[in-house]
PDB file of C-alpha atoms and ligand atoms in Angstrom:
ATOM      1  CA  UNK J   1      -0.073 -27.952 -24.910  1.00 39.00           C
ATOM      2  CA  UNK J   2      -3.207 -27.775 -26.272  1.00 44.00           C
ATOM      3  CA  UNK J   3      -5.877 -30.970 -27.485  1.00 48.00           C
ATOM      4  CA  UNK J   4      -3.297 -32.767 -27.226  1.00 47.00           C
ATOM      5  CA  UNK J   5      -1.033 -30.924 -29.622  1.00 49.00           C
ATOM      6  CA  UNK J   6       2.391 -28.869 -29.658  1.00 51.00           C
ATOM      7  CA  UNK J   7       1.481 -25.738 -29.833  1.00 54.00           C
ATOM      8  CA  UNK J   8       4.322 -23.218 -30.494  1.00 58.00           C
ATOM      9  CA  UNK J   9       4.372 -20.262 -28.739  1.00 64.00           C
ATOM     10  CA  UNK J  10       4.055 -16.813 -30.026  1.00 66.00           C
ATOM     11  CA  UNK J  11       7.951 -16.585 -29.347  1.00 65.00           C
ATOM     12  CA  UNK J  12       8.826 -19.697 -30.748  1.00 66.00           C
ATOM     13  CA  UNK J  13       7.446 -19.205 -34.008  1.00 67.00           C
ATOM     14  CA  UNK J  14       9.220 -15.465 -34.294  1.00 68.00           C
ATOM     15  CA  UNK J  15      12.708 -17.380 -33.691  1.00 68.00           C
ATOM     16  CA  UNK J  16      12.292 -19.906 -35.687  1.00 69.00           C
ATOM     17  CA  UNK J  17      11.742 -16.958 -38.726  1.00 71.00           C
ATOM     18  CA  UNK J  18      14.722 -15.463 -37.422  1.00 69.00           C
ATOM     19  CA  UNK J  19      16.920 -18.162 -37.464  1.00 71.00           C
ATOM     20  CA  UNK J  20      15.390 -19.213 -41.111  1.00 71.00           C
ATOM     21  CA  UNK J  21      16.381 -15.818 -42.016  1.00 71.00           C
ATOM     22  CA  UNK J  22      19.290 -15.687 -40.705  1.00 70.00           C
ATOM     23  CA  UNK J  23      21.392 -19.605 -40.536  1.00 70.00           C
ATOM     24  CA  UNK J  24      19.088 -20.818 -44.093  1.00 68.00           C
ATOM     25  CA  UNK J  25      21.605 -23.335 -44.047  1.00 63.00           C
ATOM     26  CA  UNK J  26      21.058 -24.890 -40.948  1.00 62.00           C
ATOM     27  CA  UNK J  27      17.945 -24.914 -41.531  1.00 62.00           C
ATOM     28  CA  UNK J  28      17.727 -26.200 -45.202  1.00 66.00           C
ATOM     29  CA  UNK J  29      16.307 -29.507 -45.014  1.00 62.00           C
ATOM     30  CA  UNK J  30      18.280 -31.059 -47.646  1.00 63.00           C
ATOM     31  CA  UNK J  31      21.603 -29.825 -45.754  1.00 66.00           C
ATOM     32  CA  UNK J  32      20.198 -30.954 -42.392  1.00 67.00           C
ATOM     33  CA  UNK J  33      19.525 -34.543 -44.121  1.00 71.00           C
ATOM     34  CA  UNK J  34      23.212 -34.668 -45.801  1.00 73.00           C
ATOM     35  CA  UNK J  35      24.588 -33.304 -42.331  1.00 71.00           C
ATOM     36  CA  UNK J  36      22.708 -36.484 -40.492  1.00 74.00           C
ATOM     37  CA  UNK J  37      24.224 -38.725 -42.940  1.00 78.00           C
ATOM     38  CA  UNK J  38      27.699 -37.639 -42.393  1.00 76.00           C
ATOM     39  CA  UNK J  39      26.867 -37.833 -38.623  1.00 74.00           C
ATOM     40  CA  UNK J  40      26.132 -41.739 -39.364  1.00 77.00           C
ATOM     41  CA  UNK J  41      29.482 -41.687 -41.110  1.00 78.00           C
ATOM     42  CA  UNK J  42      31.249 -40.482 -38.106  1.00 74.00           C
ATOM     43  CA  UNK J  43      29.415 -42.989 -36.311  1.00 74.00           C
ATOM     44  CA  UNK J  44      31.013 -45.532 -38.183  1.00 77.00           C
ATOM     45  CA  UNK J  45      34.241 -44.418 -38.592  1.00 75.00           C
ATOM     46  CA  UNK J  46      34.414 -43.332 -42.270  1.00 73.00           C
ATOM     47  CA  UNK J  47      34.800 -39.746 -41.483  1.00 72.00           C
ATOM     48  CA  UNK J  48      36.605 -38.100 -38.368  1.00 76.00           C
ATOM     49  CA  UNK J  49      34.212 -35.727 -36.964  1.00 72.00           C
ATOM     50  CA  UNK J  50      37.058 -33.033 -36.435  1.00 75.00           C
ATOM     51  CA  UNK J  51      37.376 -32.696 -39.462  1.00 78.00           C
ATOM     52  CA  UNK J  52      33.139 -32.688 -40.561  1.00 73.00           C
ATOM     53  CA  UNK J  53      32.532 -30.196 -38.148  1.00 73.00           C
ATOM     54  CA  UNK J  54      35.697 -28.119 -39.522  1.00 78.00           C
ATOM     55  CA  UNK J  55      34.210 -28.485 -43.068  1.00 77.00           C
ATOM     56  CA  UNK J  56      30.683 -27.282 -41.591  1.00 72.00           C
ATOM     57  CA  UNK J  57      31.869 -24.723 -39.859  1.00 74.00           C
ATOM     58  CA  UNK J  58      34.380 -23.256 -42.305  1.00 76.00           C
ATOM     59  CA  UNK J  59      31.865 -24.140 -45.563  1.00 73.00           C
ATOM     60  CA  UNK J  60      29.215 -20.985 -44.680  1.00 73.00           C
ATOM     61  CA  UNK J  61      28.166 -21.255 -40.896  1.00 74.00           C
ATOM     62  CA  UNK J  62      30.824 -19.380 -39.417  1.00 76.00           C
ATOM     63  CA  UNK J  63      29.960 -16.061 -41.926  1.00 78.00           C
ATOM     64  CA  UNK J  64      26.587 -16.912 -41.213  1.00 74.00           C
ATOM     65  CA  UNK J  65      27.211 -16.318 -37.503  1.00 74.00           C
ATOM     66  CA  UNK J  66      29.128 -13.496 -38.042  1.00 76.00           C
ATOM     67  CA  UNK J  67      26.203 -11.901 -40.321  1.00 74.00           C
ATOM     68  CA  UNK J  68      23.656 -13.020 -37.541  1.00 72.00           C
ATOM     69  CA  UNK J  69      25.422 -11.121 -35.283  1.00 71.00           C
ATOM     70  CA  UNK J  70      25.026  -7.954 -36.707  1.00 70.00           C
ATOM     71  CA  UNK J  71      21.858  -8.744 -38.728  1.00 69.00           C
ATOM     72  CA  UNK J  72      19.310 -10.970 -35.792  1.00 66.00           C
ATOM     73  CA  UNK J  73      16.718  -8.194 -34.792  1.00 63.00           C
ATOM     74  CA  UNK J  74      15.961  -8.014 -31.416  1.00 65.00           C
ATOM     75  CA  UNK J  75      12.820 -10.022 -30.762  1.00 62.00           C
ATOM     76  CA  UNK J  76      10.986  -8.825 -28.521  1.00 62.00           C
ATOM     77  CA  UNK J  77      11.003  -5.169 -30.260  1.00 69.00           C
ATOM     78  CA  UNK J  78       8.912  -7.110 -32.968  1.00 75.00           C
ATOM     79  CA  UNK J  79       5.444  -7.070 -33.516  1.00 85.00           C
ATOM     80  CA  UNK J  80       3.395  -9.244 -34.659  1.00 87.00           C
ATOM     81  CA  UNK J  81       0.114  -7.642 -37.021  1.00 90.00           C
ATOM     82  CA  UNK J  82      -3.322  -9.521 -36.159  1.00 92.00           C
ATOM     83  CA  UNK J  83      -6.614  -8.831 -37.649  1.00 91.00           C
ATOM     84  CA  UNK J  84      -8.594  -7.500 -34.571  1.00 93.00           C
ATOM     85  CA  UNK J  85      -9.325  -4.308 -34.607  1.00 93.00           C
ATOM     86  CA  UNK J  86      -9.192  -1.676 -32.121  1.00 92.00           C
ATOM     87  CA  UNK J  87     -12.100  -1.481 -30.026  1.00 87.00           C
ATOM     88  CA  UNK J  88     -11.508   2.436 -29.505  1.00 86.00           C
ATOM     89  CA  UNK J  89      -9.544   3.730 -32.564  1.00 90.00           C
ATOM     90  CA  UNK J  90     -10.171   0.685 -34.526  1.00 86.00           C
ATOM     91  CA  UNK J  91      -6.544   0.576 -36.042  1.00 93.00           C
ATOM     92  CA  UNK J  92      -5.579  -2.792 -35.891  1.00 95.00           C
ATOM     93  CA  UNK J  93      -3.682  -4.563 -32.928  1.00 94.00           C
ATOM     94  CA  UNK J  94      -0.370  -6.312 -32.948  1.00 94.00           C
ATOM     95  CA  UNK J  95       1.468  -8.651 -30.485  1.00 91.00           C
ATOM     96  CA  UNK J  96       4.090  -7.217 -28.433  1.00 88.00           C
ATOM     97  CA  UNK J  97       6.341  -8.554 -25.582  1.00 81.00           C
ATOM     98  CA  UNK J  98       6.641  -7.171 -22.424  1.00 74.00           C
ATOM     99  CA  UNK J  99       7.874  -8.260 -18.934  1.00 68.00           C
ATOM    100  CA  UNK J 100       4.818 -10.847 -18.215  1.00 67.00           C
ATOM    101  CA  UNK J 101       5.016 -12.448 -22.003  1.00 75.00           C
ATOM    102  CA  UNK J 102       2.721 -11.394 -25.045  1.00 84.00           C
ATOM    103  CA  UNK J 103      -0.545  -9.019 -25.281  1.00 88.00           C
ATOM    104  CA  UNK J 104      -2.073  -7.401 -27.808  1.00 91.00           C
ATOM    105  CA  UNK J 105      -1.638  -3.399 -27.946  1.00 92.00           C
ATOM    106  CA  UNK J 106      -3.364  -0.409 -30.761  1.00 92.00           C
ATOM    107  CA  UNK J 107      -0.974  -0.275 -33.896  1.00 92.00           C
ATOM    108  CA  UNK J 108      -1.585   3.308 -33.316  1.00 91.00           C
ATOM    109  CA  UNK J 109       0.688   3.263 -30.343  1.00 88.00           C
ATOM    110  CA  UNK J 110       1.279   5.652 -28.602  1.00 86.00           C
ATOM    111  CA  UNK J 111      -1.785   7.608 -29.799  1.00 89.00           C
ATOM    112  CA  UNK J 112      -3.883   5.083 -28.539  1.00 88.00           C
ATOM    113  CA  UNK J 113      -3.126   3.130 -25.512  1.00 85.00           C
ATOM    114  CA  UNK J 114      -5.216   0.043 -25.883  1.00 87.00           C
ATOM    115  CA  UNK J 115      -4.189  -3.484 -25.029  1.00 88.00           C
ATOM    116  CA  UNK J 116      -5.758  -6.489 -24.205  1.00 89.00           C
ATOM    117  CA  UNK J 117      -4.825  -9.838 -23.331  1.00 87.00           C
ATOM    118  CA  UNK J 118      -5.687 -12.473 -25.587  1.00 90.00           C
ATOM    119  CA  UNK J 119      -5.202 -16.258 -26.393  1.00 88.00           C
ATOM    120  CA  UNK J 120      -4.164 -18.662 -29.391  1.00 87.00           C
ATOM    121  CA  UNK J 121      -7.174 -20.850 -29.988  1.00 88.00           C
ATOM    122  CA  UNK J 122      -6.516 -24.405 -31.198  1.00 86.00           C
ATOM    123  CA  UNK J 123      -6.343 -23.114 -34.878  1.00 87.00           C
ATOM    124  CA  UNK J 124      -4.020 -20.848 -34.057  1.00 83.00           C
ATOM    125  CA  UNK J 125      -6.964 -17.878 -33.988  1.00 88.00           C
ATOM    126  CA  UNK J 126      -6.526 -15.184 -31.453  1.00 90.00           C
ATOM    127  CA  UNK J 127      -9.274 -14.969 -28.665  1.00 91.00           C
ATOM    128  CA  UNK J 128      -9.464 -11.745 -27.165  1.00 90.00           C
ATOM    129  CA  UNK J 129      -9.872 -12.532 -23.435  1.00 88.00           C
ATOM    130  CA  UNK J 130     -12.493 -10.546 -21.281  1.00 86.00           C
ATOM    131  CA  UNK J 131     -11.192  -7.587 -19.432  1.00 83.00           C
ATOM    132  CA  UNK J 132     -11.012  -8.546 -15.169  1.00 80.00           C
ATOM    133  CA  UNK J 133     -13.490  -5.893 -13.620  1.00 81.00           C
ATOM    134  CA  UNK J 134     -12.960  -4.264 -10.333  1.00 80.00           C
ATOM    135  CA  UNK J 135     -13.998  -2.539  -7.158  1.00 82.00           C
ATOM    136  CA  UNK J 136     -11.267  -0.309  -7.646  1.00 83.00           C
ATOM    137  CA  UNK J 137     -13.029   3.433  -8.997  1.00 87.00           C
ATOM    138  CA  UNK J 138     -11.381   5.570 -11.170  1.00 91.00           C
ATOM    139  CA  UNK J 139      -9.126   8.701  -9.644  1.00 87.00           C
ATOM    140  CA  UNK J 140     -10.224  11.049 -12.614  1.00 92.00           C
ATOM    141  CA  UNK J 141     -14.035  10.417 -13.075  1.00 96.00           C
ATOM    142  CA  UNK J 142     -14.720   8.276 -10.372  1.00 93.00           C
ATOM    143  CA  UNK J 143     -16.020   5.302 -12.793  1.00 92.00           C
ATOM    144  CA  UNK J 144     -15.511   1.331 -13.269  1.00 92.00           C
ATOM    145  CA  UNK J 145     -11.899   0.219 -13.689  1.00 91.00           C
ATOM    146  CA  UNK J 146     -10.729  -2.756 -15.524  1.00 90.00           C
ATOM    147  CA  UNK J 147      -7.491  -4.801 -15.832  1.00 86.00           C
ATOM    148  CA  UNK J 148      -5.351  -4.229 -18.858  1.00 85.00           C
ATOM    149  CA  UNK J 149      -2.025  -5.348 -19.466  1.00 78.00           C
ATOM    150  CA  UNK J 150       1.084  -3.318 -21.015  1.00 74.00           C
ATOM    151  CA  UNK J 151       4.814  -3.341 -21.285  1.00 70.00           C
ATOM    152  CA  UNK J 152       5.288  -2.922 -17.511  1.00 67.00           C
ATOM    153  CA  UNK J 153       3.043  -5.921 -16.533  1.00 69.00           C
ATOM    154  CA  UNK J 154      -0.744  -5.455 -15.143  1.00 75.00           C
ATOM    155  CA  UNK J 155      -2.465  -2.331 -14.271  1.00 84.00           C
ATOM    156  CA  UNK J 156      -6.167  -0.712 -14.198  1.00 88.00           C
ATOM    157  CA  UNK J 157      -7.304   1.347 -16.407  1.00 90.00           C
ATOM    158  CA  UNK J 158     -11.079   3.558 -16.103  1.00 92.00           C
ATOM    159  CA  UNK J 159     -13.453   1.694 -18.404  1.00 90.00           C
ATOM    160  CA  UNK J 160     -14.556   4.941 -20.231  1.00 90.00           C
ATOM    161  CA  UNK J 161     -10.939   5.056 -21.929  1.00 86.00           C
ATOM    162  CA  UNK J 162     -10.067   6.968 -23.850  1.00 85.00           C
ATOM    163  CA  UNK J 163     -12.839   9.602 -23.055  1.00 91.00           C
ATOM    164  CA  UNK J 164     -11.213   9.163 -19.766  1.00 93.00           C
ATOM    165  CA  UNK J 165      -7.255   8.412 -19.200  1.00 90.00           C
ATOM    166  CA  UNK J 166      -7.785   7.793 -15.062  1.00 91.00           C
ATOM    167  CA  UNK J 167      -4.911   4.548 -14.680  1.00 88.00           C
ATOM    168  CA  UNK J 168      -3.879   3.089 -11.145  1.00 85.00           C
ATOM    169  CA  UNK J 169      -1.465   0.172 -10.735  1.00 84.00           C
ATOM    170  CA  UNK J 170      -2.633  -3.031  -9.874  1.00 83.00           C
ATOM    171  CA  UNK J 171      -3.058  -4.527  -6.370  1.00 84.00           C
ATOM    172  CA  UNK J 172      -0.528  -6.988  -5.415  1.00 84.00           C
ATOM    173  CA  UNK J 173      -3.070  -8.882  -2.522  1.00 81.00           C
ATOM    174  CA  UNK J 174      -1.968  -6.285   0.710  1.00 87.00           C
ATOM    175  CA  UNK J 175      -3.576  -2.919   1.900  1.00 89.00           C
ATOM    176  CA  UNK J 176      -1.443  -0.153   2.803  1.00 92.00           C
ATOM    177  CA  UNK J 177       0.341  -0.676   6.104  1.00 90.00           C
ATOM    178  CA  UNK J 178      -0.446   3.011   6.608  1.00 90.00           C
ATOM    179  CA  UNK J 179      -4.605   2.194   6.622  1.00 87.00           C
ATOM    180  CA  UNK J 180      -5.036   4.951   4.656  1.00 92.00           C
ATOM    181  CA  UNK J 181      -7.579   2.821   2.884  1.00 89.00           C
ATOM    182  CA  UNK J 182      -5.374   2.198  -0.070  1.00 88.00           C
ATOM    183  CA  UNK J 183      -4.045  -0.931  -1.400  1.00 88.00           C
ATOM    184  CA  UNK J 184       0.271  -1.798  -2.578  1.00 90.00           C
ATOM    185  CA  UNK J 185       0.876  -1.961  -5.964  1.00 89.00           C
ATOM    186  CA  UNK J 186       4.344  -3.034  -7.635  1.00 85.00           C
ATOM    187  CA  UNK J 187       5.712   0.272  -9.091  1.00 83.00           C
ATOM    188  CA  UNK J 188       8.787   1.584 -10.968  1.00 79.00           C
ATOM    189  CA  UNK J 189      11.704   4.304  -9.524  1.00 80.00           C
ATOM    190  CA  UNK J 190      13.005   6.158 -12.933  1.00 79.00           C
ATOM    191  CA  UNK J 191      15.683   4.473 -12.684  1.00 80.00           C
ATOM    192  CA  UNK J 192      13.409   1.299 -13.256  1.00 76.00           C
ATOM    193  CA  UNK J 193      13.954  -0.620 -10.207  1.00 81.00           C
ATOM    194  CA  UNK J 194      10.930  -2.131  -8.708  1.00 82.00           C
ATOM    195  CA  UNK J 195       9.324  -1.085  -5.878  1.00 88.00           C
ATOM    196  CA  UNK J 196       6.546  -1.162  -3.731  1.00 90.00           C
ATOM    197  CA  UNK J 197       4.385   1.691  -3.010  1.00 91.00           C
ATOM    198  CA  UNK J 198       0.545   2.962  -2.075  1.00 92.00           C
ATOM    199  CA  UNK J 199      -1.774   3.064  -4.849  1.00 86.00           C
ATOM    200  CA  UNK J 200      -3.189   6.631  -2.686  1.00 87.00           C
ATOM    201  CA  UNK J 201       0.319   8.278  -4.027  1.00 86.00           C
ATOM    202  CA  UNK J 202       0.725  11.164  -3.697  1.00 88.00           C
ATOM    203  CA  UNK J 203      -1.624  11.153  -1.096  1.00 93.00           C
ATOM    204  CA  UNK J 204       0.064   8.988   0.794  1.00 93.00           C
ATOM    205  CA  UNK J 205       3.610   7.854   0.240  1.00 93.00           C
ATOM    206  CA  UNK J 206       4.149   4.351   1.901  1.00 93.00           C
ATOM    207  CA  UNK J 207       6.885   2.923  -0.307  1.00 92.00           C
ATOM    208  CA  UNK J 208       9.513  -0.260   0.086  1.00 90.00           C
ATOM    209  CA  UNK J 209      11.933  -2.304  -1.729  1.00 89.00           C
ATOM    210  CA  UNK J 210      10.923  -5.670  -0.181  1.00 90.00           C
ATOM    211  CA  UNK J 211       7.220  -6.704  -1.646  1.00 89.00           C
ATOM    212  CA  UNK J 212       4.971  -6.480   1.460  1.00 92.00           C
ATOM    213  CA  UNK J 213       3.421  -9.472   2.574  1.00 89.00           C
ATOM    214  CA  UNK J 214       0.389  -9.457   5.531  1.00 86.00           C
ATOM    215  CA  UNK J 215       0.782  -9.205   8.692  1.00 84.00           C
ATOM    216  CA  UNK J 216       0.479  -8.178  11.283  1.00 89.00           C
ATOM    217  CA  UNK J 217       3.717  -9.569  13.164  1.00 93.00           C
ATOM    218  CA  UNK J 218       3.756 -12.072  16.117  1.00 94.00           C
ATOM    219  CA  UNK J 219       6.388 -10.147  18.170  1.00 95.00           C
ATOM    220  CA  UNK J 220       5.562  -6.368  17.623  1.00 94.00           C
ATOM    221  CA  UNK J 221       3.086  -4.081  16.580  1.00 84.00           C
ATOM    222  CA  UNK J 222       3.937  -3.686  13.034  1.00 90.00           C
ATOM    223  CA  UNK J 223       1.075  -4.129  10.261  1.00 88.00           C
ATOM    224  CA  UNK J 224       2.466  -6.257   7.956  1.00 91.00           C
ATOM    225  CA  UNK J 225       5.614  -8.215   7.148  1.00 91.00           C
ATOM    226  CA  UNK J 226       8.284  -8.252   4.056  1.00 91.00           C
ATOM    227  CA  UNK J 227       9.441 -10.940   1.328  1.00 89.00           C
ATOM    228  CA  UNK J 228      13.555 -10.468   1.648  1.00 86.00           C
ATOM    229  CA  UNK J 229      15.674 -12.553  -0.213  1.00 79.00           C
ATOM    230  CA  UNK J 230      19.360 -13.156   0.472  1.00 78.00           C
ATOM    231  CA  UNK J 231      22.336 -15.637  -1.407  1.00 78.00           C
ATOM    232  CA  UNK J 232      22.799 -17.169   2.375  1.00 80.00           C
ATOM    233  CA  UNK J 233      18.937 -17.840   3.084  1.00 75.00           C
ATOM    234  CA  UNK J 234      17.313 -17.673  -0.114  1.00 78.00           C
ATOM    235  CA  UNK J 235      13.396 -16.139   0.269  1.00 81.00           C
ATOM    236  CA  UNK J 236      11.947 -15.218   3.708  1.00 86.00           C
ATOM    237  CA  UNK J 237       9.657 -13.366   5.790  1.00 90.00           C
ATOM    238  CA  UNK J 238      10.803 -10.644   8.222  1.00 92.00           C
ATOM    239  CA  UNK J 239       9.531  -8.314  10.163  1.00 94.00           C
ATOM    240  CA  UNK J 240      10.417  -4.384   8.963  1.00 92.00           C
ATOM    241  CA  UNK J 241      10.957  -3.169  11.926  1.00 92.00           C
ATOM    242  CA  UNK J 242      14.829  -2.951  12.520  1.00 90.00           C
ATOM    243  CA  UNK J 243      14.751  -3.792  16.316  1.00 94.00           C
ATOM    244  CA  UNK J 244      12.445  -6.958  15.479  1.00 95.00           C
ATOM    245  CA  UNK J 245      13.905  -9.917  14.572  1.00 94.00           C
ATOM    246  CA  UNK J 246      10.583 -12.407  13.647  1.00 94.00           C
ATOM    247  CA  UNK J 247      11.042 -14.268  10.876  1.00 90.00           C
ATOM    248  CA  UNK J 248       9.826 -17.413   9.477  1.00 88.00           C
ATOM    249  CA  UNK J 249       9.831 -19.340   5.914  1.00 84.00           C
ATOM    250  CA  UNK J 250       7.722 -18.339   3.179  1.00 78.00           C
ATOM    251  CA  UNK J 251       4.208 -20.075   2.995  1.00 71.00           C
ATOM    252  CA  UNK J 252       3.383 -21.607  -0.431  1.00 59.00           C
ATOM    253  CA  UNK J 253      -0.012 -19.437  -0.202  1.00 57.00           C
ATOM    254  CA  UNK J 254      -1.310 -17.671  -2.983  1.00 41.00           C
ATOM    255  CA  UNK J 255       0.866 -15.010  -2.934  1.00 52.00           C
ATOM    256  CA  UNK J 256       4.048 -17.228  -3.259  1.00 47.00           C
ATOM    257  CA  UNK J 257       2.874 -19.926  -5.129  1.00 46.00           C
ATOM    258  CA  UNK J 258       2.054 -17.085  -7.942  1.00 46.00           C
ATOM    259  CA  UNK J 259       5.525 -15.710  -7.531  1.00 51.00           C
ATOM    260  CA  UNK J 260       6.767 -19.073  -7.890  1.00 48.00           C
ATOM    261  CA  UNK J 261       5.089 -19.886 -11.060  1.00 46.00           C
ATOM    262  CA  UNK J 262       5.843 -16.371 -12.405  1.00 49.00           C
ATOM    263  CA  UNK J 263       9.540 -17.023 -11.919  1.00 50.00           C
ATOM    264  CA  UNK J 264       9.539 -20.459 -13.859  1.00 46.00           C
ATOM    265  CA  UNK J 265       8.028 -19.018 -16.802  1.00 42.00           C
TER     266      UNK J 265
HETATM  267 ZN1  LIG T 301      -6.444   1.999 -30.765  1.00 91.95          ZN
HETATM  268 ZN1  LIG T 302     -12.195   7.553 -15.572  1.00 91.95          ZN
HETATM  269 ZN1  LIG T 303      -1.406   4.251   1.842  1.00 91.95          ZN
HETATM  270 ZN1  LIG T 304       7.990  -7.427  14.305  1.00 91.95          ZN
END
């Protein structure tokens, strides 16, 4: 919500085309107003609503489901064409979906690898948002990063791009429990599981399936300390060491309180 107006999301708007496109009598306004009329019938008693919905269903809905089936695109393989340009190629950008909602990303994908984030002004306008600047230096030429988003949710890219390609995944709030000097970032196994790992890779190879959360532990020496979650206890914090057993409930601290938010999207 926005000054104090709906505003439909990026999403929205894309299924309502679809399902214009693909039910147009559902949503034909004239046919929605008869259909409300009939409903009042019901309501009354004049017409037995076995037998309306019978006549909806059987009077073009039910080959309209059956062509929606085969016909619906998938939506979040569309794009959606803005008017920005590029900065680097100067193609135009479109919106695309990925696992953290919409950004905007180079038409001339995957030539160019540009995205930003951006958001709808109050007359609908796209803003393109400022790119977050960090300590973090590039691994090819040593320069500025910045924080860009893409289809596999945040990372850093070197601020010279595309002169320079130098990428490193983004921080998730914990150094490496290996003090190598690097920091954990949320990473991918080819098989597309999540996992976390060092950002130093291959330099060093820290790596776990439980998101590390710091530490160090009460009971033992280790570092740092792992989210688990289980059907039985739902989300806690252990200890990774297998002969510790310290645990305790999660902490609505930063950390969580994003995760929380990020799951009720
Ligand atoms: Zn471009
Ligand atoms: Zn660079
Ligand atoms: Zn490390
Ligand atoms: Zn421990």
């Amino acid at each position: 919500k926005e000054e104090g107006r709906f505003h439909p999301t990026e999403l929205g708007l894309l299924i309502t085309d679809l399902l214009t496109e693909s039910f147009p009598q559902v949503l034909d306004v004239a046919f929605t107003a008869h259909m409300e009329e009939q409903l009042d019938e019901v309501a009354e008693g004049k017409v037995e609503w076995v037998n309306l919905l019978t006549t909806f269903y059987n009077g073009g809905f039910k080959d309209s489901l059956e062509r929606a089936k085969t016909n619906m695109r998938d939506v979040k393989r569309e794009e959606v064409p803005t008017e920005h340009k590029c900065e680097t190629c100067s193609e135009l950008m479109v919106i695309k979906w990925g696992r953290n909602g919409s950004f905007l990303a180079c038409k001339g994908y995957p030539k160019c690898r540009n995205t930003r984030d951006y958001k709808r002004r109050s007359d609908d306008s796209i803003e393109i948002l400022p790119e977050p600047t960090t300590d973090e230096k590039c691994p090819t030429c040593a320069g500025k990063m910045v924080g860009k988003r893409g289809r596999f949710g945040q990372f850093l890219a070197c601020e010279r791009y595309p002169e320079c390609k130098g990428t490193r995944p983004m921080s998730i709030g914990v150094s490496c429990p290996n003090a190598c000097g690097g920091y954990i970032a949320e990473r991918r196994s080819k098989r597309g599981r999540i996992f976390y790992g060092c950002a130093n890779y291959p330099s060093c190879t820290f790596a776990a399936w439980d998101r590390p959360v710091p530490g160090p532990c009460p009971q033992c020496q280790s570092s740092y300390l792992v989210r688990k979650y289980s059907k039985r206890d739902g989300v806690n914090i252990k200890c990774p060491v297998k002969t510790c057993d310290y645990h305790r409930d999660p902490e609505l601290n930063d950390e969580d309180a994003a995760a929380v938010s990020a799951a009720a999207e």
